[in-house]
Short mmCIF file of C-alpha atoms and ligand atoms in Angstrom, two decimals:
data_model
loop_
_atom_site.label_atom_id
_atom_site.label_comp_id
_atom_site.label_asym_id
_atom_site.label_seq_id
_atom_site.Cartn_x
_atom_site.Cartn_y
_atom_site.Cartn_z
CA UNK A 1092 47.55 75.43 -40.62
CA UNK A 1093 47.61 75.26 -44.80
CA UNK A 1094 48.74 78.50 -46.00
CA UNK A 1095 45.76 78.01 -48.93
CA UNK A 1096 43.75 78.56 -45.78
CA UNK A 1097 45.37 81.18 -44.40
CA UNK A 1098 45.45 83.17 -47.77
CA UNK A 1099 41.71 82.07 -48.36
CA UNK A 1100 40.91 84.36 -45.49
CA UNK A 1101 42.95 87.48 -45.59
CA UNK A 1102 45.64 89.47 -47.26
CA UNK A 1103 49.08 87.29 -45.27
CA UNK A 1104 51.89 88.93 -43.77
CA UNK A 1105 54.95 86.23 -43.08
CA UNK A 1106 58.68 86.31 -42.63
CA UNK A 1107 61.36 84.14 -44.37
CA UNK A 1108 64.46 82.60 -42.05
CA UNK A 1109 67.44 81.10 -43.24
CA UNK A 1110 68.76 77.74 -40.82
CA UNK A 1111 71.48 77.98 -38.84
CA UNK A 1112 75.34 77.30 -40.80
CA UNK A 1113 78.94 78.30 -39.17
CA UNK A 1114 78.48 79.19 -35.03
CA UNK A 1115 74.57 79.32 -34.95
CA UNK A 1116 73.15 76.56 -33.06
CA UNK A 1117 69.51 75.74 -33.39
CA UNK A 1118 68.25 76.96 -30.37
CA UNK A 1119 69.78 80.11 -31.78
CA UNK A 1120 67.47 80.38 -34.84
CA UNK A 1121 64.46 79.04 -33.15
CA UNK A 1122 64.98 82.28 -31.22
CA UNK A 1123 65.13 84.58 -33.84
CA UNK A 1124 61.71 82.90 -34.83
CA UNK A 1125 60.63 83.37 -31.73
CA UNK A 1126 61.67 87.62 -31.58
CA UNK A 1127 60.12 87.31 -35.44
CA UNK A 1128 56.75 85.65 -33.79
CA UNK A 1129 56.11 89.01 -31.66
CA UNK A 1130 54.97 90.42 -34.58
CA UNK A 1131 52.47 87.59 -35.41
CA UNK A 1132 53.21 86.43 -38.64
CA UNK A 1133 50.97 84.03 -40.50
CA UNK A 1134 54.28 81.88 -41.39
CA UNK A 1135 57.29 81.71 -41.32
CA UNK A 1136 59.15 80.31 -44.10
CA UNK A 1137 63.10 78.62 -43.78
CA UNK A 1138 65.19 78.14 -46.64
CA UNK A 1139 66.69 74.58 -48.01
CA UNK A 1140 70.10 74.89 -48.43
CA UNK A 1141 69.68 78.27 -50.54
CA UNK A 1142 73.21 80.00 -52.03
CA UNK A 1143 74.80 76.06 -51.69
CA UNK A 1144 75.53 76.52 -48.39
CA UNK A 1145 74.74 72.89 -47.16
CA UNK A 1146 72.89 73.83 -44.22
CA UNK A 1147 69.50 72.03 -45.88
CA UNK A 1148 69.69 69.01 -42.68
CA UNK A 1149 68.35 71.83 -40.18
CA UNK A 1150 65.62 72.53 -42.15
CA UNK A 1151 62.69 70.47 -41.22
CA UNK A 1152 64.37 70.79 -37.66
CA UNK A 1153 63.94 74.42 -37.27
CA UNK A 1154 60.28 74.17 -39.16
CA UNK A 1155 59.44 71.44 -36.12
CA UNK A 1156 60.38 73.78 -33.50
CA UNK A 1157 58.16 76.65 -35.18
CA UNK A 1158 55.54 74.66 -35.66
CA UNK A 1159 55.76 73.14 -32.45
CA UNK A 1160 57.66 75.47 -29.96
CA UNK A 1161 56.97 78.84 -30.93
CA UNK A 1162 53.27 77.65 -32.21
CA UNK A 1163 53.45 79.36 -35.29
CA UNK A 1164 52.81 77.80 -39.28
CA UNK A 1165 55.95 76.62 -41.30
CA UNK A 1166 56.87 76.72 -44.66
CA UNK A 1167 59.85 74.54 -45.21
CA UNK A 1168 61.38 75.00 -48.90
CA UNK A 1169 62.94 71.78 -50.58
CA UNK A 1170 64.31 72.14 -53.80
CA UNK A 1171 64.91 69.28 -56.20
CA UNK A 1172 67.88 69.44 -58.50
CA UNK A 1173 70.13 66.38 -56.87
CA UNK A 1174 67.04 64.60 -55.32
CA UNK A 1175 65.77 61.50 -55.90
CA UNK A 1176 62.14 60.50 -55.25
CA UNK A 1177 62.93 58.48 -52.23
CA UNK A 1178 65.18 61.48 -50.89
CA UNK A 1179 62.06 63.72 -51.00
CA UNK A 1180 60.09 60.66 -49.91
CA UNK A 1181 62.24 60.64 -46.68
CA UNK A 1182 61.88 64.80 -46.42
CA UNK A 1183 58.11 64.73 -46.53
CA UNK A 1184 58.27 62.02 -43.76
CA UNK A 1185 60.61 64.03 -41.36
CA UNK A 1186 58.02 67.19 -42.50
CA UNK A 1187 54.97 65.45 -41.64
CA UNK A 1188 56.56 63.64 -38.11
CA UNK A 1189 57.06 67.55 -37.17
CA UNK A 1190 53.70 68.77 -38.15
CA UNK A 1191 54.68 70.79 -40.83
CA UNK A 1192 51.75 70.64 -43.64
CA UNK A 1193 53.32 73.55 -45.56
CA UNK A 1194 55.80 73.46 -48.13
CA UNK A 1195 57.80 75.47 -51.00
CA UNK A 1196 58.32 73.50 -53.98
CA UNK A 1197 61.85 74.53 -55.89
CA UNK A 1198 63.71 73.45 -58.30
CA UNK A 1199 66.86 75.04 -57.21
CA UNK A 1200 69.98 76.44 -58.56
CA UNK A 1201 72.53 74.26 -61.10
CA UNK A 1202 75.50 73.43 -59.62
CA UNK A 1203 78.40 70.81 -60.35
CA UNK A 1204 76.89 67.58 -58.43
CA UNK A 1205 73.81 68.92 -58.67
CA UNK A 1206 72.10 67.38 -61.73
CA UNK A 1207 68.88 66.05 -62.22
CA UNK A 1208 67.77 62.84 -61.17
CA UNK A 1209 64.32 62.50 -60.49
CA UNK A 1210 63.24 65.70 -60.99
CA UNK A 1211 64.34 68.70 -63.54
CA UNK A 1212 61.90 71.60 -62.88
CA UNK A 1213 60.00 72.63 -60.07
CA UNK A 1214 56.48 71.71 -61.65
CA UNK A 1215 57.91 67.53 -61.71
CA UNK A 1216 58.09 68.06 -57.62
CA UNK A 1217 54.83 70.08 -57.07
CA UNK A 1218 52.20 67.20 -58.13
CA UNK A 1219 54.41 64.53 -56.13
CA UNK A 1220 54.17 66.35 -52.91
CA UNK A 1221 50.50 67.19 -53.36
CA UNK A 1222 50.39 63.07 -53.38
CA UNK A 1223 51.43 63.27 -49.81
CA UNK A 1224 48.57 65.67 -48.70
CA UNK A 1225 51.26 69.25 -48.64
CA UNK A 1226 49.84 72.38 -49.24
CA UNK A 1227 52.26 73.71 -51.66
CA UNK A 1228 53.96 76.92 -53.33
CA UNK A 1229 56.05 77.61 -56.00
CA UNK A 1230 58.47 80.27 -56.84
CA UNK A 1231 57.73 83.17 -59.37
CA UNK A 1232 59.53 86.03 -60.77
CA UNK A 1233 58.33 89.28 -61.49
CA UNK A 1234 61.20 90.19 -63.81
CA UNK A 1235 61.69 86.81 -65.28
CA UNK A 1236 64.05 83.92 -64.15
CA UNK A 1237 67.52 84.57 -64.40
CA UNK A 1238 68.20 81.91 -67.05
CA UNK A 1239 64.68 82.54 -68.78
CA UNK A 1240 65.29 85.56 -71.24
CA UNK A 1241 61.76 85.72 -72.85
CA UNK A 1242 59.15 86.42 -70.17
CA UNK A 1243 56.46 85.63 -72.05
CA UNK A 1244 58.38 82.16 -72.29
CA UNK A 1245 59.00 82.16 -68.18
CA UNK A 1246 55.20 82.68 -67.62
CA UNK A 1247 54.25 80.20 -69.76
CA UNK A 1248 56.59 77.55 -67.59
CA UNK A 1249 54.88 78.94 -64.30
CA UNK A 1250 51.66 78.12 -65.89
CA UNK A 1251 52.81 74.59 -66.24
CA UNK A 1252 53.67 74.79 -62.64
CA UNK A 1253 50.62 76.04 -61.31
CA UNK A 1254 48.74 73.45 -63.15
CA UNK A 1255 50.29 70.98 -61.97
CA UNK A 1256 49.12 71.53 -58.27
CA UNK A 1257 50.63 74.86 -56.71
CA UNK A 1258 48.57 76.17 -54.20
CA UNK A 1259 50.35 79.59 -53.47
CA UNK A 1260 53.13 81.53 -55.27
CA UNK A 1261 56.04 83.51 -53.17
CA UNK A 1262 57.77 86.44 -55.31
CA UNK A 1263 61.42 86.77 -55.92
CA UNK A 1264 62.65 89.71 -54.58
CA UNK A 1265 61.96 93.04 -56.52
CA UNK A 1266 62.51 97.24 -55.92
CA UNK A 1267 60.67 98.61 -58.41
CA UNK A 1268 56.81 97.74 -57.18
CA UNK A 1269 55.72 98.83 -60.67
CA UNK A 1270 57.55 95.26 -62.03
CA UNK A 1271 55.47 93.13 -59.85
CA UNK A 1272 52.07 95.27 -61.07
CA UNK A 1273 52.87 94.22 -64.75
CA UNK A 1274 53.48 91.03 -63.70
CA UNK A 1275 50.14 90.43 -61.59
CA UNK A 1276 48.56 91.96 -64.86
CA UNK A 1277 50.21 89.25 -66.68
CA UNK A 1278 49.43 86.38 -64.35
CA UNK A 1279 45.59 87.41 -64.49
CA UNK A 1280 45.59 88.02 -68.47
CA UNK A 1281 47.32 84.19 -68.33
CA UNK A 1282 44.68 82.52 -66.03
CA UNK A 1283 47.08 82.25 -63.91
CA UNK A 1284 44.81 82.88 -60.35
CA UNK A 1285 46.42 80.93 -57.35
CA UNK A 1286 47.16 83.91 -54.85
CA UNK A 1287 50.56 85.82 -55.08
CA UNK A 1288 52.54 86.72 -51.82
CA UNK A 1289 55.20 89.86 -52.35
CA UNK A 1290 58.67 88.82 -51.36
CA UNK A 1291 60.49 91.63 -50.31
CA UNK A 1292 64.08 91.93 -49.08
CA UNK A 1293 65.04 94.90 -46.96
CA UNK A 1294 68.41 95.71 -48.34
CA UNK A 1295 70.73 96.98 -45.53
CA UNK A 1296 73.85 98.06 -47.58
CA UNK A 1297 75.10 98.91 -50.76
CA UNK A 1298 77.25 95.44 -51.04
CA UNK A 1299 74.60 93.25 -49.71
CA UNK A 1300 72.13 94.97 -52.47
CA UNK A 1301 74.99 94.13 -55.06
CA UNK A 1302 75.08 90.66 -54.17
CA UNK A 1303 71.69 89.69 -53.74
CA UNK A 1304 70.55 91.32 -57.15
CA UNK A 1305 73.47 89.69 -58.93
CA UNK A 1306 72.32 86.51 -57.87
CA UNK A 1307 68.48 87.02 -58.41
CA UNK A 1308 68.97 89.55 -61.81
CA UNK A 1309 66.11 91.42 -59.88
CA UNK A 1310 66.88 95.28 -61.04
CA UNK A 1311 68.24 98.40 -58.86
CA UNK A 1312 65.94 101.41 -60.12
CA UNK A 1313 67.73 104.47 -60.10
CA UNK A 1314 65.79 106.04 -57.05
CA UNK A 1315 67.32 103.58 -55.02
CA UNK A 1316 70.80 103.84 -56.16
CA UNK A 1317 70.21 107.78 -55.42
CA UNK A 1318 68.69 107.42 -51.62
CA UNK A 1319 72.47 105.45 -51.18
CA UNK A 1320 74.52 108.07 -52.50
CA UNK A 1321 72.10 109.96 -50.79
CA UNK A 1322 73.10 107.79 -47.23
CA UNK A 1323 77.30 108.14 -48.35
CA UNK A 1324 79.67 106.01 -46.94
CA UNK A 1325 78.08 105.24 -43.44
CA UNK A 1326 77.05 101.85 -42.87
CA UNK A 1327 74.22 103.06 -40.27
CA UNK A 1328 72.93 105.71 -42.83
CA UNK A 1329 72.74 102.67 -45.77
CA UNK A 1330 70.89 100.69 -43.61
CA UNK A 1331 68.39 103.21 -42.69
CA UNK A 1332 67.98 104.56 -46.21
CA UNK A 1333 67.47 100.38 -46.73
CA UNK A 1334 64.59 99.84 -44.31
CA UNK A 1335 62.58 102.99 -45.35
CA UNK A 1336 62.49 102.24 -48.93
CA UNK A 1337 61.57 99.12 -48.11
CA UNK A 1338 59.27 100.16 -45.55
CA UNK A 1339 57.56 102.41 -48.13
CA UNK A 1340 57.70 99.50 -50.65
CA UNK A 1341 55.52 97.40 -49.04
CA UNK A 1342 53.00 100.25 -47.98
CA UNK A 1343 52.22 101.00 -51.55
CA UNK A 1344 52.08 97.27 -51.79
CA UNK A 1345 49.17 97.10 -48.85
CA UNK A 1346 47.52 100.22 -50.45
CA UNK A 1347 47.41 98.54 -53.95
CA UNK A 1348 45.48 94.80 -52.53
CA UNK A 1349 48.34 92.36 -52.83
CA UNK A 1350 47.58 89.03 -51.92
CA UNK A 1351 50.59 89.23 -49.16
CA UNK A 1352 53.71 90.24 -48.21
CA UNK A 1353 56.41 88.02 -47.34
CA UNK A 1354 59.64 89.95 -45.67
CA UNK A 1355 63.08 88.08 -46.05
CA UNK A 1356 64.38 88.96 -43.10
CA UNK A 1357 67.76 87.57 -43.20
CA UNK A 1358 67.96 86.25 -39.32
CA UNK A 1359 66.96 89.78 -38.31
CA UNK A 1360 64.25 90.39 -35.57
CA UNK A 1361 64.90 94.17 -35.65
CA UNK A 1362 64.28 94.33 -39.50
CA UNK A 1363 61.06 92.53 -39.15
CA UNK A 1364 59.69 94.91 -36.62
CA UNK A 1365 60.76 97.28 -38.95
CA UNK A 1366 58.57 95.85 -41.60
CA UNK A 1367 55.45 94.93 -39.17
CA UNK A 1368 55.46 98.68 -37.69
CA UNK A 1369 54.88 100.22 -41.15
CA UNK A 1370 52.00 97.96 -42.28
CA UNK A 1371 50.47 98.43 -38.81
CA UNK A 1372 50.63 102.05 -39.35
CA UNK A 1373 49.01 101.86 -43.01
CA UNK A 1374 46.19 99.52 -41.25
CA UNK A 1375 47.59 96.45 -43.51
CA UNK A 1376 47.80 94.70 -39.90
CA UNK A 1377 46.18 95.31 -36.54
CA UNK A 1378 48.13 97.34 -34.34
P1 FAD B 808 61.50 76.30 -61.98
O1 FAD B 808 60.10 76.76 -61.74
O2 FAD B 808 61.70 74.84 -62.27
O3 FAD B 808 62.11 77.18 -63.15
C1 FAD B 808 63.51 77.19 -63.39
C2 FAD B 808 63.81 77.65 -64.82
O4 FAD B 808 63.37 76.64 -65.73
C3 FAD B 808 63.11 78.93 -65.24
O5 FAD B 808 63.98 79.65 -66.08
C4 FAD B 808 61.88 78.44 -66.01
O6 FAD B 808 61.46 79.39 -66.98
C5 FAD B 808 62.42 77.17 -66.65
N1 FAD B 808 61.38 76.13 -66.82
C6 FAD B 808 60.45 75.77 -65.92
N2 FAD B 808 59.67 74.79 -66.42
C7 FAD B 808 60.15 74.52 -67.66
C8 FAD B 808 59.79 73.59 -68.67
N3 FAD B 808 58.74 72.75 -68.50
N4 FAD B 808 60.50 73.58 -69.84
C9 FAD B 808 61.57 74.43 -70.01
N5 FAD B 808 61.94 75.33 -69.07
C10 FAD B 808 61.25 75.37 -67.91
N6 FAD B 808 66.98 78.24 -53.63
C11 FAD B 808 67.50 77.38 -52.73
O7 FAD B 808 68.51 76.71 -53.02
N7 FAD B 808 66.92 77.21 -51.50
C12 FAD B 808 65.82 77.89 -51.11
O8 FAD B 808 65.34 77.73 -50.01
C13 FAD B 808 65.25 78.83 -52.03
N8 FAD B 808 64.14 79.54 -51.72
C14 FAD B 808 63.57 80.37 -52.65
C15 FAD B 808 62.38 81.05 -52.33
C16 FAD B 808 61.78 81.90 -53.26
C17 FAD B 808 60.49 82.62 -52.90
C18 FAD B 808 62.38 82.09 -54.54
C19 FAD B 808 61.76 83.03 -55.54
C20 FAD B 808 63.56 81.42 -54.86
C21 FAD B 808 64.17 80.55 -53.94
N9 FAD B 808 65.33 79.84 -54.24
C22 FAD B 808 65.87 78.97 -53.31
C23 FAD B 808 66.00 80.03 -55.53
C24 FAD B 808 65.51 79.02 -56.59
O9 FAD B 808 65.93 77.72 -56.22
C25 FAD B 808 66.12 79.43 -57.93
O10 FAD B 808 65.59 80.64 -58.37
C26 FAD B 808 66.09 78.37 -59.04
O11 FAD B 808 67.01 78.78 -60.06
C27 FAD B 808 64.74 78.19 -59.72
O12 FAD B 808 63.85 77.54 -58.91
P2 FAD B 808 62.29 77.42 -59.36
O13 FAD B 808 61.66 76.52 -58.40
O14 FAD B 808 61.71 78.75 -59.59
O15 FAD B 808 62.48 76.65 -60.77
#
């Protein structure tokens, strides 16, 4: 199913997976989708090589078995730094032959061997994979790109990239809810009025939070910093002070209309749960 259907309808709840690298096998991760389906997600959506770890073959493979075995929608991500038009050409082929009529249109990070061929930003890819008949989403951030200092300057470039065909957008991450309020105020001031799913990450230590908001430069507000002292130096205690904020994150995101919320749920059935439980018990979801 089209995700512009999907989020034509109702308010979306969906997980993201990362493919297999290192010992994982495929039947593996189309398990974890599988534990992740219990909770009924409208999608799920699997990452193209994100953080450079080469794993962007498996991919389309793991989408087909969603799609196809667990009988669930897929959103396979392709970015485009590096890619030449028959590459994508031979992506959207292997997406279509799996039944996969969902995808996430990125640009990617720069890396050495990474330039740009065909494509430099994210809005080149989105019209040529609405040629093919995709339903298609795009990447936004609520506190600005990482390379994009001036955020009025970053939301004029997404406007660009909704124009030129983006069905859906998916959030960066982001802790302080009050960021992505502004920046749905922004987007609506802007014209900007494609629907906007929340991507949230539940962070599960004080390291992992470190890394992933170094990456993104998404912020740490100071209440979370202060549940993790809070937690100390247990690893069980981090994690749970993790999945309630984020728990109550995405409540206050349900009680405030979002257009959906997207959980990146690193591999992690139990996390997800997590996640569905609290918007079942805020009536986001159906028990
Ligand atoms: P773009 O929209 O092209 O923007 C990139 C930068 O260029 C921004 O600073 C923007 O302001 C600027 N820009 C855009 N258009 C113009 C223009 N016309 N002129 C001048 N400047 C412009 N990475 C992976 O490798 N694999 C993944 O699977 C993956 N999944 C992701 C999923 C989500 C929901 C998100 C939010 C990110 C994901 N990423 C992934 C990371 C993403 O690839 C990086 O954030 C990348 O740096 C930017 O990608 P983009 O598509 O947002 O780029």
């Amino acid at each position: 199913m089209k995700i512009s259907d999907i989020l034509a309808q109702r308010q979306s709840f969906s997980y993201e997976i990362f493919p297999p690298k290192g010992d994982m096998s495929v039947e593996q991760a189309e398990q974890v989708a599988t534990a992740l389906c219990e909770n009924h997600p409208d999608w799920i959506s699997v990452t193209f090589s994100a953080g450079g770890s080469g794993n962007s073959e498996r991919t389309a493979d793991i989408g087909r078995r969603i799609e196809r075995g667990v009988g669930t929608t897929a959103l396979a991500h392709l970015t485009c730094l590096g890619s030449s038009r028959s590459d994508v050409d031979a992506y959207v082929r292997r997406l279509q032959s799996a039944g996969i009529e969902n995808v996430l249109a990125l640009r990617g990070d720069h890396a050495p061997g990474r330039e740009a061929i065909d494509f430099t930003y994210a809005s080149d890819l989105v019209p040529y994979l609405k040629e093919s008949g995709l339903c298609v989403g795009g990447a936004c951030y609520p506190e600005g790109h990482v390379e994009c200092e001036d955020l009025d300057q970053d939301l004029e470039h997404l406007k660009i990239k909704v124009e030129s065909g983006v069905d859906f957008l998916v959030t960066q991450l982001f802790f302080d809810n009050e960021d992505f309020y502004r920046f749905r105020e922004r987007c609506d001031r802007k014209r900007i009025k494609v629907p906007i799913v929340c991507g949230i990450m539940p962070f599960t230590s004080i390291r992992q939070l470190q890394r992933m908001t170094f990456n993104c430069g998404a912020s740490i507000p100071a209440r979370v910093v202060k549940r993790l002292v809070a937690a100390g130096d247990d690893p069980i205690d981090q994690a749970a002070a993790g999945i309630r904020y984020a728990q109550e994150q995405i409540v206050d995101l349900a009680n405030n209309g979002v257009d959906g919320i997207h959980i990146y749920s690193m591999n992690r059935p139990e996390i997800g749960a997590a996640m569905h439980d609290a918007l079942v018990g805020c009536g986001y979801l159906p028990a």
